[in-house]
């Protein structure tokens, strides 16, 4: 569909929504998806449809069967409710009746539908919000809850969204794991009852599972076939997805903040706004659903979504805590020799009374360690400027080591149980961000550094501990607000940083795995998917995160993890994300350095395609011993294919890889790049049609262990 036709269809949809099919039908529609509600005779709101776009408005009148859109506790349904409150008289029932709905155009192609519901026995109002991103088929749902009771209303559950599906079968793909084994994909059929995906970790909240899922409908969806609903919650704290198959084999999906230890006492006049739940629905497999998310994220959600990303050299694995000023200056020289854009100074540069020589102390004391950096950050910023590279710095501002001046001075700022021994995760505790003074302090870490050293041009924001010893000295009697208010406090800080430093790129890090959600990514330009940089593991980990996040968000560093894999293999895995290095150049041979220099140059040329193009996952690493992914520029003029042989079996049959996303009527020149000195390739500037490449494909795999290829494909105009 051309842009003009799309816009006309969008306009027609807006016009239709206010007239053609009657006031009791509420349509939340994108280019290919419809979510439809209807007001029942009893004024209760029913979801009557979710699926492929319905083309004829007159048919909508026949959608009469439905289920309570936002199920309440205490009424006649026997399954998990979306909302559960407790009124001032301790009655906990809620019956929500339709009052009104409105549709607003937020920007070109983005509309918001707001449905207002109220209880006629208690003054409680619930507003269901749906924001539709027409072109990308993404729908954002959130809920606002308010009331006019005298005393606070207790909110025991408060989902962002509830969706109903009625299909033959449901297959849930989850992405669970642990530190260094993140986002392992596994699929199970849902049977009667509940499956819950949740976290109670508070801060490093996604360590065991991130806030996203895929739901295949009728059959297990493939990359290019099948119906799949993909959802994710924009919340950097405890979340819960509940999938419940009821007695009629219908599925209910409830998404939101995890209600665990989170009863919220809401005063009258305040509005409780839930986090955003984002979802897309694809009728042609997971690949399309991922591309919907990638396009939407770049356009609407991700910080500097359409902007460039920098290559870098990080010193973490090269030095750990053991460095001094001269060593850092010499590493900056390495960054220049490599040809990357930035040098990133990691953990270990701060604290004096308890210098940060290991992870046991110093966290919280954000001044340079004099012994290590006698001339402070100034010298480093100056050296970077002299060498014409960008300087970035690591911080972990939400945390404190008990062995620190901050802890000695401000124990009242630390989440800890007043009457029990402290329990530490990585020798540290979490600061109480529900407290505005602590928010000021955390903001001050970034602001203080930026004010003193305006040359700092990048932050890596780490977060290595979940909330342990859950008790807030600040919240006193409202302890069950802590998980929620912590995250809100964090967002306050990040809002202030974004307002004051709108163009400051920041990496969201959390020892890997801990934080990757679309609310956080409105403040951060990229995230650190895993501390595990073994390229084989990364093939799986990046495959997992790529389901939801575009390549430009996935930091991928070349390190010394798994030296059995060549520097070429390690670099080529990292080139499928935001490329960085975390190695000592002295560990590389001259040939390896020559290879890296050329690979970085190639990456810089390919960046627009990898970071902003369409991604096609061609062969899954879960299928066997090979994997391949390709990226195609939006205008189909350039593409790059990455192919990896992991551990092929002896005499294994190799299949051609069918390319995707090209123009079948155009010719393309196919050329292998990133060759190591002296290497030959069978792909030397041959010309094929897009048709051939997509129907016959290329024989890019080999029987060699840990072999990799990068193939550049350029349209001949
Ligand atoms: C965990 C991060 O994932 C690492 O990259 C590094 O920054 C360390 N923290 C530093 O303590």
XYZ file of C-alpha atoms and ligand atoms in Angstrom:
728
model
C 0.000 0.000 0.000
C 1.386 3.399 -0.865
C 1.751 6.042 1.829
C -1.092 8.096 0.339
C -3.501 5.148 0.213
C -2.594 4.260 3.807
C -3.324 7.763 4.964
C -6.666 7.754 3.153
C -7.578 4.428 4.758
C -6.583 5.870 8.162
C -8.740 8.920 7.592
C -11.669 6.776 6.509
C -11.262 4.689 9.657
C -11.460 7.793 11.847
C -14.582 8.966 10.037
C -16.147 5.519 10.275
C -15.511 5.239 13.973
C -17.792 8.134 14.709
C -20.642 7.221 12.424
C -21.287 4.133 10.369
C -21.913 1.278 12.759
C -23.636 2.828 15.725
C -22.527 4.374 18.946
C -22.320 1.135 20.882
C -19.400 -0.244 18.857
C -15.903 0.980 19.651
C -13.231 0.153 17.151
C -9.516 0.195 17.968
C -7.944 -0.428 14.606
C -4.603 -0.304 12.834
C -3.738 -1.060 9.240
C -4.202 -4.831 9.605
C -5.643 -5.399 13.080
C -8.970 -4.729 14.761
C -9.781 -4.788 18.447
C -13.494 -4.162 18.804
C -15.645 -3.469 21.843
C -19.366 -3.206 22.190
C -21.561 -1.824 24.931
C -23.981 -4.487 26.129
C -27.584 -3.897 27.136
C -26.559 -3.822 30.764
C -24.000 -1.122 29.851
C -21.101 -3.464 30.502
C -18.236 -3.203 27.996
C -17.509 -6.365 26.009
C -14.562 -7.189 23.809
C -16.288 -8.673 20.759
C -13.368 -9.094 18.374
C -9.578 -9.221 18.156
C -7.949 -10.245 14.907
C -7.444 -9.463 11.249
C -8.940 -6.156 10.121
C -12.604 -6.378 9.155
C -13.147 -4.757 5.793
C -16.869 -4.055 5.811
C -18.246 -1.775 8.449
C -21.757 -3.021 8.005
C -20.630 -6.444 9.320
C -19.747 -5.023 12.723
C -23.376 -5.162 13.806
C -23.107 -8.961 13.864
C -20.409 -8.941 16.512
C -22.562 -9.562 19.522
C -20.853 -12.311 21.505
C -18.146 -10.975 23.746
C -16.445 -11.016 27.098
C -16.078 -8.370 29.771
C -13.349 -6.095 28.455
C -11.778 -5.250 31.814
C -12.944 -7.888 34.220
C -13.603 -6.793 37.792
C -13.439 -8.729 41.029
C -16.584 -9.587 42.932
C -19.084 -10.028 40.119
C -20.342 -13.112 38.291
C -17.166 -14.197 36.409
C -15.129 -16.909 38.089
C -11.709 -16.254 36.612
C -8.797 -13.895 37.196
C -9.917 -10.233 37.263
C -8.049 -7.298 35.715
C -8.927 -5.078 38.664
C -9.625 -5.671 42.330
C -10.291 -2.791 44.698
C -11.443 -2.354 48.279
C -13.902 0.452 48.958
C -14.021 2.509 52.153
C -16.796 0.234 53.497
C -14.587 -2.853 52.840
C -16.852 -4.040 50.052
C -14.526 -5.179 47.288
C -16.896 -5.567 44.348
C -16.760 -3.357 41.296
C -19.204 -3.217 38.420
C -17.991 -1.035 35.591
C -20.537 0.439 33.215
C -19.965 2.298 30.001
C -20.246 6.078 30.261
C -18.624 7.411 27.081
C -15.794 7.088 24.632
C -13.802 9.481 22.513
C -11.209 9.317 19.797
C -8.364 11.799 19.437
C -5.756 12.128 16.724
C -2.398 12.396 18.535
C -0.267 12.788 15.442
C -0.285 11.650 11.870
C -1.139 7.929 11.975
C -1.437 7.820 15.767
C -4.870 7.938 17.432
C -6.089 7.443 20.943
C -9.404 5.899 21.943
C -10.471 6.448 25.540
C -13.367 4.508 27.020
C -14.727 5.754 30.335
C -16.364 3.265 32.673
C -17.926 3.886 36.076
C -19.486 1.978 38.917
C -22.990 3.271 39.673
C -22.873 2.218 43.327
C -19.411 3.528 44.177
C -17.715 6.680 42.791
C -14.953 4.808 40.978
C -13.942 5.638 37.402
C -11.804 3.518 35.116
C -10.577 4.847 31.792
C -9.279 2.367 29.247
C -6.822 3.974 26.835
C -5.826 2.509 23.477
C -3.277 4.251 21.291
C -3.082 2.910 17.752
C 0.008 3.232 15.560
C -1.658 2.630 12.226
C 1.272 1.785 9.927
C 3.150 -0.437 12.338
C 0.156 -2.376 13.709
C 1.163 -1.621 17.285
C -1.483 -0.916 19.912
C -0.601 0.599 23.279
C -3.050 -0.001 26.118
C -3.099 1.487 29.593
C -5.646 2.201 32.295
C -6.391 5.136 34.578
C -8.169 4.550 37.867
C -9.653 7.301 40.049
C -12.409 7.698 42.651
C -14.235 10.101 44.919
C -14.508 8.039 48.082
C -13.659 9.788 51.338
C -10.697 7.693 52.326
C -8.147 6.148 49.954
C -9.354 3.361 47.700
C -7.236 0.236 48.031
C -6.070 -1.123 44.675
C -5.151 -4.778 45.030
C -4.843 -5.461 41.279
C -4.680 -2.931 38.487
C -3.888 -4.395 35.094
C -2.744 -2.298 32.174
C -4.717 -4.416 29.758
C -6.909 -7.457 29.392
C -7.320 -9.234 26.056
C -9.580 -12.129 25.092
C -8.897 -14.724 22.424
C -11.017 -17.563 21.192
C -8.945 -19.963 19.089
C -8.512 -23.697 18.657
C -5.166 -23.759 20.417
C -2.789 -21.358 22.143
C 1.000 -21.731 22.212
C 2.959 -19.474 24.511
C 6.601 -18.725 23.749
C 8.465 -17.422 26.770
C 12.022 -16.124 26.984
C 13.322 -17.196 30.354
C 16.799 -17.797 31.733
C 19.192 -16.326 34.237
C 22.317 -14.201 34.379
C 24.462 -15.085 31.336
C 21.816 -17.435 29.904
C 19.198 -14.868 29.066
C 16.065 -15.100 26.936
C 16.028 -18.791 26.127
C 13.112 -19.380 23.860
C 10.669 -22.180 24.721
C 7.124 -22.856 23.616
C 4.309 -24.670 25.368
C 0.685 -25.273 24.614
C -1.634 -23.636 27.120
C -4.237 -25.915 28.655
C -7.008 -25.191 31.133
C -5.837 -23.007 33.986
C -3.204 -20.357 34.410
C 0.336 -19.814 33.277
C 2.028 -16.822 34.875
C 5.183 -15.031 33.762
C 6.274 -12.593 36.422
C 9.085 -11.081 38.408
C 9.484 -9.984 41.998
C 13.037 -8.690 41.733
C 12.097 -5.007 41.923
C 15.108 -3.380 40.269
C 17.116 -5.855 38.244
C 13.712 -7.118 37.413
C 14.135 -9.103 34.206
C 16.974 -11.339 35.372
C 14.926 -14.533 34.997
C 12.459 -13.401 32.381
C 11.950 -10.180 30.439
C 8.567 -8.469 30.127
C 7.594 -9.908 26.746
C 5.892 -12.951 25.234
C 4.700 -14.420 21.972
C 1.368 -16.134 21.671
C 0.812 -18.327 18.625
C -2.802 -18.909 17.786
C -4.217 -22.178 16.400
C -0.754 -23.483 15.398
C 2.820 -22.713 16.417
C 3.737 -19.677 14.337
C 6.876 -19.711 12.209
C 9.005 -16.830 11.000
C 6.852 -16.319 7.919
C 3.636 -18.132 8.693
C 0.995 -18.243 11.343
C -0.948 -15.930 13.589
C 0.970 -14.504 16.485
C 0.257 -11.896 19.115
C 3.377 -10.373 20.659
C 3.100 -8.289 23.812
C 5.420 -6.399 26.114
C 5.022 -4.190 29.175
C 6.785 -0.842 29.456
C 7.651 -1.069 33.136
C 11.096 -1.243 34.706
C 9.944 -3.175 37.743
C 7.827 -6.125 38.799
C 5.456 -7.218 36.043
C 3.003 -10.053 35.600
C 1.445 -11.640 32.539
C -1.357 -14.079 33.312
C -2.582 -16.396 30.582
C -5.741 -18.170 31.647
C -7.635 -20.729 29.588
C -11.171 -20.984 30.930
C -13.828 -23.724 30.893
C -14.909 -22.705 27.375
C -11.289 -22.902 26.132
C -11.147 -19.153 25.697
C -7.925 -17.407 26.630
C -7.652 -14.304 28.754
C -4.368 -12.389 28.821
C -3.875 -9.942 31.685
C -0.792 -7.711 31.618
C 0.457 -5.213 34.122
C 2.431 -4.478 37.256
C 2.807 -7.553 39.443
C 0.249 -7.096 42.240
C 2.529 -9.091 44.565
C 3.111 -7.003 47.744
C 1.873 -3.966 45.851
C -1.538 -2.991 47.181
C -1.772 0.694 46.402
C -3.753 3.064 48.557
C -5.106 5.718 46.208
C -6.326 9.031 47.629
C -9.359 10.682 45.996
C -8.351 13.144 43.263
C -5.201 11.230 42.395
C -5.239 9.185 39.224
C -3.473 5.838 39.179
C -2.018 5.399 35.716
C -0.823 1.924 34.883
C 2.218 1.294 32.689
C 1.777 0.811 28.954
C 1.200 -2.595 27.449
C 2.241 -2.713 23.798
C 1.154 -5.437 21.435
C 1.039 -6.345 17.792
C -0.774 -9.070 15.932
C 0.738 -10.617 12.826
C -0.976 -12.977 10.391
C 2.227 -13.886 8.590
C 4.484 -15.082 11.371
C 6.890 -13.814 13.964
C 9.235 -12.032 11.574
C 6.564 -9.523 10.597
C 5.577 -9.013 14.226
C 9.214 -8.260 15.104
C 9.531 -5.825 12.223
C 6.361 -4.095 13.452
C 8.012 -3.605 16.841
C 11.338 -2.506 15.340
C 9.724 0.099 13.084
C 7.456 1.396 15.807
C 10.281 1.572 18.359
C 12.548 3.562 16.083
C 9.762 5.922 15.087
C 7.916 6.454 18.351
C 9.431 4.990 21.485
C 13.167 4.517 21.602
C 15.361 7.408 22.726
C 16.898 8.858 19.574
C 15.204 6.053 17.691
C 16.096 7.355 14.249
C 19.590 8.483 15.247
C 22.997 6.961 14.719
C 24.832 4.741 17.217
C 28.539 4.818 18.109
C 31.052 1.994 18.026
C 33.198 1.826 21.140
C 36.037 0.305 23.122
C 35.097 -0.514 26.714
C 37.776 -1.280 29.308
C 35.779 -3.611 31.575
C 37.067 -6.979 30.420
C 40.436 -5.541 29.457
C 41.222 -4.284 32.981
C 38.340 -4.980 35.387
C 39.052 -2.783 38.457
C 42.781 -2.837 37.935
C 43.798 0.296 36.021
C 45.334 3.717 36.389
C 45.361 6.915 34.377
C 48.203 5.921 32.049
C 46.627 2.578 31.266
C 43.372 4.293 30.344
C 45.160 6.795 28.148
C 46.893 3.929 26.414
C 43.541 2.138 25.925
C 42.213 5.305 24.329
C 45.103 4.989 21.904
C 43.862 1.434 21.218
C 40.404 2.801 20.483
C 41.961 5.084 17.888
C 44.004 2.217 16.392
C 40.878 0.096 16.157
C 38.941 2.887 14.505
C 35.970 3.062 16.911
C 34.085 6.223 17.847
C 34.269 6.130 21.631
C 36.233 5.033 24.674
C 34.017 3.910 27.546
C 35.472 3.933 31.061
C 33.797 1.236 33.153
C 33.476 0.487 36.865
C 36.321 1.205 39.299
C 37.129 4.915 38.818
C 35.574 6.354 41.999
C 35.586 6.538 45.830
C 38.416 7.508 48.177
C 37.704 6.484 51.758
C 36.774 3.050 50.406
C 38.315 3.048 46.926
C 36.470 0.938 44.398
C 39.168 -1.691 43.880
C 36.550 -4.457 43.744
C 32.787 -4.825 43.899
C 32.909 -4.939 47.710
C 33.115 -1.213 48.363
C 32.862 2.375 47.210
C 29.531 2.311 45.401
C 27.739 5.571 46.157
C 30.856 7.756 46.477
C 31.015 9.316 43.022
C 34.330 11.157 43.100
C 37.424 9.980 41.255
C 39.848 7.777 43.168
C 42.910 10.024 43.570
C 45.452 7.162 43.507
C 44.153 5.846 40.208
C 43.234 9.129 38.547
C 45.432 11.874 40.063
C 44.245 14.332 37.421
C 40.651 13.266 37.624
C 38.217 12.773 34.773
C 39.511 16.063 33.295
C 42.662 14.382 32.028
C 40.645 11.588 30.419
C 38.192 13.922 28.753
C 41.098 16.036 27.483
C 42.992 13.011 26.163
C 39.872 11.777 24.362
C 39.425 15.196 22.779
C 43.088 15.236 21.700
C 42.645 11.838 20.132
C 39.386 12.908 18.525
C 37.267 10.215 20.132
C 34.181 10.427 22.329
C 34.485 9.798 26.071
C 31.848 7.824 27.980
C 31.619 6.743 31.608
C 30.035 4.004 33.763
C 27.816 4.708 36.756
C 25.515 2.657 38.967
C 23.705 5.479 40.731
C 20.780 3.565 42.272
C 23.024 1.421 44.458
C 25.287 1.602 47.499
C 27.916 -0.622 49.080
C 27.568 -0.799 52.869
C 31.286 -0.055 52.835
C 30.917 3.494 51.538
C 30.709 7.036 52.854
C 27.198 7.348 51.431
C 25.968 4.431 53.532
C 27.687 5.786 56.642
C 26.070 9.169 56.159
C 22.665 8.186 54.811
C 21.500 4.807 55.969
C 18.018 6.381 55.875
C 18.308 6.443 52.076
C 18.859 2.707 51.814
C 16.168 0.053 51.340
C 16.795 -2.241 54.311
C 14.888 -3.938 57.101
C 15.455 -1.949 60.291
C 15.391 -4.975 62.601
C 17.173 -7.715 60.633
C 20.607 -8.564 59.309
C 21.204 -7.192 55.838
C 21.313 -9.526 52.890
C 23.469 -8.447 49.966
C 23.410 -9.218 46.271
C 26.847 -8.442 44.770
C 27.777 -6.841 48.113
C 25.391 -3.968 47.631
C 22.013 -2.523 48.539
C 19.451 -0.483 46.658
C 18.825 3.200 47.378
C 15.249 4.156 48.189
C 14.075 5.963 45.082
C 10.593 6.421 46.523
C 12.255 9.196 48.563
C 12.489 12.521 46.645
C 15.789 13.357 48.371
C 17.261 10.164 46.985
C 15.885 11.032 43.557
C 17.761 14.348 43.812
C 20.921 12.496 44.766
C 20.668 10.077 41.841
C 19.913 12.871 39.397
C 22.899 14.690 40.911
C 25.255 11.833 40.011
C 24.685 12.470 36.304
C 24.160 16.196 36.622
C 27.239 16.619 38.829
C 29.467 14.771 36.370
C 28.037 16.606 33.373
C 28.409 19.983 35.051
C 31.988 19.342 36.105
C 33.009 17.531 32.918
C 30.843 18.679 30.025
C 33.095 16.616 27.761
C 31.407 13.409 28.938
C 29.253 12.362 26.015
C 27.846 8.961 27.002
C 26.758 7.077 30.120
C 26.571 3.373 30.825
C 23.965 3.144 33.621
C 24.342 -0.135 35.484
C 22.074 -1.818 38.044
C 23.442 -5.004 39.528
C 21.208 -5.833 42.471
C 17.557 -6.711 42.826
C 15.756 -5.150 45.792
C 16.625 -7.226 48.820
C 15.574 -6.539 52.452
C 12.366 -4.875 51.218
C 11.524 -1.975 53.533
C 11.524 1.743 52.840
C 12.481 4.042 55.724
C 10.728 6.813 53.785
C 7.346 5.218 53.022
C 6.728 4.136 56.635
C 3.119 2.769 56.786
C 2.786 2.460 52.976
C 5.340 -0.305 52.495
C 3.302 -1.970 49.743
C 3.889 1.121 47.600
C 7.609 0.553 47.456
C 7.888 -1.608 44.333
C 5.712 0.838 42.387
C 7.052 4.089 43.842
C 10.625 2.941 43.318
C 10.039 2.721 39.580
C 8.122 5.995 39.523
C 11.030 7.626 41.395
C 13.437 6.217 38.828
C 11.324 7.663 36.012
C 11.317 11.059 37.770
C 15.090 11.018 37.741
C 15.283 9.868 34.134
C 12.739 12.513 33.085
C 14.913 15.193 34.653
C 18.025 13.875 32.943
C 16.259 13.693 29.594
C 14.926 17.225 29.998
C 18.318 18.683 30.871
C 20.448 16.537 28.550
C 18.115 15.592 25.699
C 20.893 14.474 23.383
C 22.938 12.416 25.812
C 23.132 8.789 24.660
C 22.909 6.256 27.502
C 23.275 2.493 27.694
C 20.873 0.659 29.976
C 22.905 -2.024 31.680
C 21.999 -4.365 34.450
C 24.678 -6.997 34.583
C 23.008 -8.097 31.371
C 19.497 -9.444 31.468
C 18.128 -7.195 34.129
C 16.466 -4.381 32.274
C 15.059 -4.249 28.789
C 11.632 -2.741 28.430
C 10.132 -0.087 26.240
C 9.517 2.486 28.973
C 13.184 2.378 30.020
C 14.141 2.551 26.364
C 12.388 5.901 26.046
C 15.261 7.189 28.215
C 18.062 4.974 26.904
C 19.410 4.638 23.394
C 20.544 1.004 23.798
C 20.866 -1.807 26.342
C 23.272 -4.514 27.391
C 21.591 -7.859 26.647
C 23.967 -10.111 28.572
C 27.314 -10.282 30.327
C 27.772 -13.454 28.330
C 29.690 -12.417 25.220
C 30.616 -15.914 24.098
C 29.604 -15.503 20.440
C 27.761 -18.818 20.322
C 25.630 -17.874 23.301
C 25.155 -14.418 21.841
C 23.712 -15.917 18.652
C 20.878 -17.263 20.797
C 20.604 -14.267 23.116
C 20.503 -11.726 20.287
C 18.006 -13.931 18.434
C 15.785 -13.788 21.527
C 15.954 -10.020 22.063
C 15.582 -9.346 18.329
C 12.024 -10.634 18.592
C 11.121 -7.296 20.178
C 14.039 -4.889 19.916
C 15.780 -3.491 16.819
C 19.485 -4.138 16.255
C 20.418 -0.571 17.190
C 19.352 -1.223 20.804
C 21.381 -4.428 21.276
C 24.906 -3.692 22.525
C 27.173 -6.427 21.273
C 30.829 -6.402 22.262
C 33.742 -8.427 20.985
C 35.557 -9.903 23.980
C 37.789 -12.844 24.812
C 34.923 -15.096 25.882
C 35.314 -18.306 23.864
C 38.690 -17.884 22.222
C 38.009 -21.028 20.193
C 35.941 -18.746 18.011
C 38.105 -16.569 15.780
C 38.105 -12.798 16.106
C 36.252 -12.822 12.775
C 33.450 -15.001 14.154
C 33.209 -12.956 17.362
C 33.150 -9.661 15.486
C 30.574 -10.816 12.957
C 28.164 -11.893 15.692
C 28.575 -8.449 17.260
C 28.070 -6.704 13.920
C 24.433 -7.823 13.991
C 23.887 -5.380 16.855
C 25.474 -2.162 18.099
C 29.115 -3.072 17.689
C 31.679 -2.534 20.424
C 34.929 -4.072 21.651
C 36.077 -5.003 25.120
C 39.544 -6.393 24.499
C 43.220 -5.457 24.776
C 44.771 -4.821 21.413
C 47.958 -6.415 22.724
C 46.021 -9.722 22.669
C 45.492 -9.423 18.907
C 47.897 -10.420 16.153
C 48.613 -7.917 13.392
C 46.365 -9.847 10.986
C 43.573 -9.813 13.543
C 43.920 -6.081 14.021
C 43.918 -5.576 10.236
C 40.749 -7.667 10.048
C 39.092 -5.610 12.841
C 39.971 -2.312 11.169
C 38.364 -3.435 7.932
C 35.338 -4.923 9.716
C 34.702 -1.645 11.579
C 34.905 0.269 8.304
C 32.461 -2.171 6.735
C 30.183 -1.881 9.749
C 30.151 1.896 9.458
C 29.118 1.557 5.839
C 26.456 -1.058 6.657
C 25.119 0.693 9.752
C 22.133 2.345 8.058
C 21.007 -1.082 6.826
C 21.669 -3.053 10.018
C 20.417 -0.454 12.453
C 17.513 1.022 10.495
C 16.589 -1.563 7.880
C 14.219 -4.517 7.950
C 15.511 -7.565 9.772
C 14.805 -11.067 8.471
C 15.705 -14.025 10.661
C 16.445 -16.643 8.003
C 17.719 -19.711 9.876
C 17.260 -20.134 13.610
C 20.152 -21.268 15.820
C 17.557 -23.405 17.620
C 17.132 -25.453 14.415
C 20.599 -26.969 14.397
C 24.161 -26.129 13.618
C 23.781 -23.029 11.483
C 22.074 -19.684 11.726
C 21.576 -16.741 9.435
C 20.012 -13.286 9.653
C 19.811 -10.553 7.065
C 19.064 -6.849 7.082
C 17.594 -4.991 4.100
C 17.497 -1.229 3.693
C 13.998 0.242 3.559
C 14.342 1.056 -0.143
C 15.651 -2.495 -0.858
C 18.803 -1.135 -2.451
C 21.243 -2.616 0.062
C 21.269 -5.722 2.178
C 23.676 -7.672 4.313
C 23.499 -11.321 5.214
C 25.242 -12.898 8.199
C 25.746 -16.663 8.175
C 27.259 -18.799 10.936
C 28.241 -22.457 11.067
C 28.392 -23.418 14.718
C 29.280 -27.102 15.111
C 28.100 -28.825 11.885
C 28.071 -32.639 11.904
C 30.364 -34.660 9.641
C 29.073 -34.702 6.024
C 25.957 -32.866 7.079
C 23.655 -31.856 4.225
C 23.771 -28.121 3.708
C 20.722 -26.269 2.487
C 20.663 -23.034 0.568
C 19.524 -20.028 2.529
C 16.586 -18.234 0.901
C 16.976 -14.491 1.131
C 14.064 -12.191 1.927
C 12.898 -8.635 1.557
C 14.597 -7.892 -1.798
C 13.000 -6.562 -4.949
C 12.341 -9.660 -7.071
C 12.456 -7.639 -10.261
C 15.850 -6.093 -9.674
C 19.394 -7.372 -10.024
C 21.762 -7.489 -7.085
C 25.503 -7.829 -6.824
C 26.556 -10.326 -4.167
C 29.939 -10.011 -2.566
C 31.489 -11.560 0.532
C 33.197 -8.997 2.744
C 35.103 -9.103 6.043
C 37.581 -11.634 4.654
C 40.689 -12.249 6.721
C 44.007 -11.541 4.978
C 44.573 -14.271 2.363
C 41.013 -15.700 2.507
C 39.140 -16.569 -0.712
C 35.414 -16.538 -1.181
C 33.026 -18.129 -3.696
C 30.927 -14.941 -3.532
C 32.864 -12.470 -5.628
C 30.648 -9.802 -7.117
C 28.244 -12.182 -8.919
C 24.994 -10.691 -10.124
C 21.693 -12.448 -9.348
C 18.106 -11.334 -9.578
C 16.223 -10.665 -6.357
C 13.822 -13.338 -7.589
C 16.584 -15.979 -7.726
C 18.032 -14.983 -4.376
C 14.637 -15.332 -2.709
C 13.541 -18.527 -4.529
C 16.781 -20.489 -4.947
C 18.938 -18.749 -2.389
C 22.634 -18.972 -1.697
C 24.772 -21.788 -0.449
C 26.324 -19.779 2.368
C 26.780 -22.471 5.006
C 29.806 -24.736 5.267
C 30.785 -27.853 7.189
C 33.467 -25.968 9.111
C 33.215 -25.436 12.845
C 32.811 -21.855 14.045
C 32.833 -20.396 10.583
C 31.171 -17.145 9.651
C 30.407 -15.081 6.574
C 29.184 -11.571 5.880
C 27.694 -11.044 2.438
C 26.904 -7.636 1.098
C 24.120 -7.369 -1.479
C 23.859 -4.218 -3.553
C 21.104 -3.457 -6.048
C 22.288 -2.639 -9.559
C 20.233 0.362 -10.585
C 27.976 -5.485 35.103
C 28.029 -5.103 33.656
O 27.204 -5.937 32.909
C 29.469 -5.156 33.158
O 29.510 -4.840 31.785
C 30.302 -4.206 33.956
O 29.916 -2.884 33.703
C 30.176 -4.535 35.436
N 28.811 -4.598 35.860
C 30.912 -3.513 36.267
O 30.769 -3.739 37.594
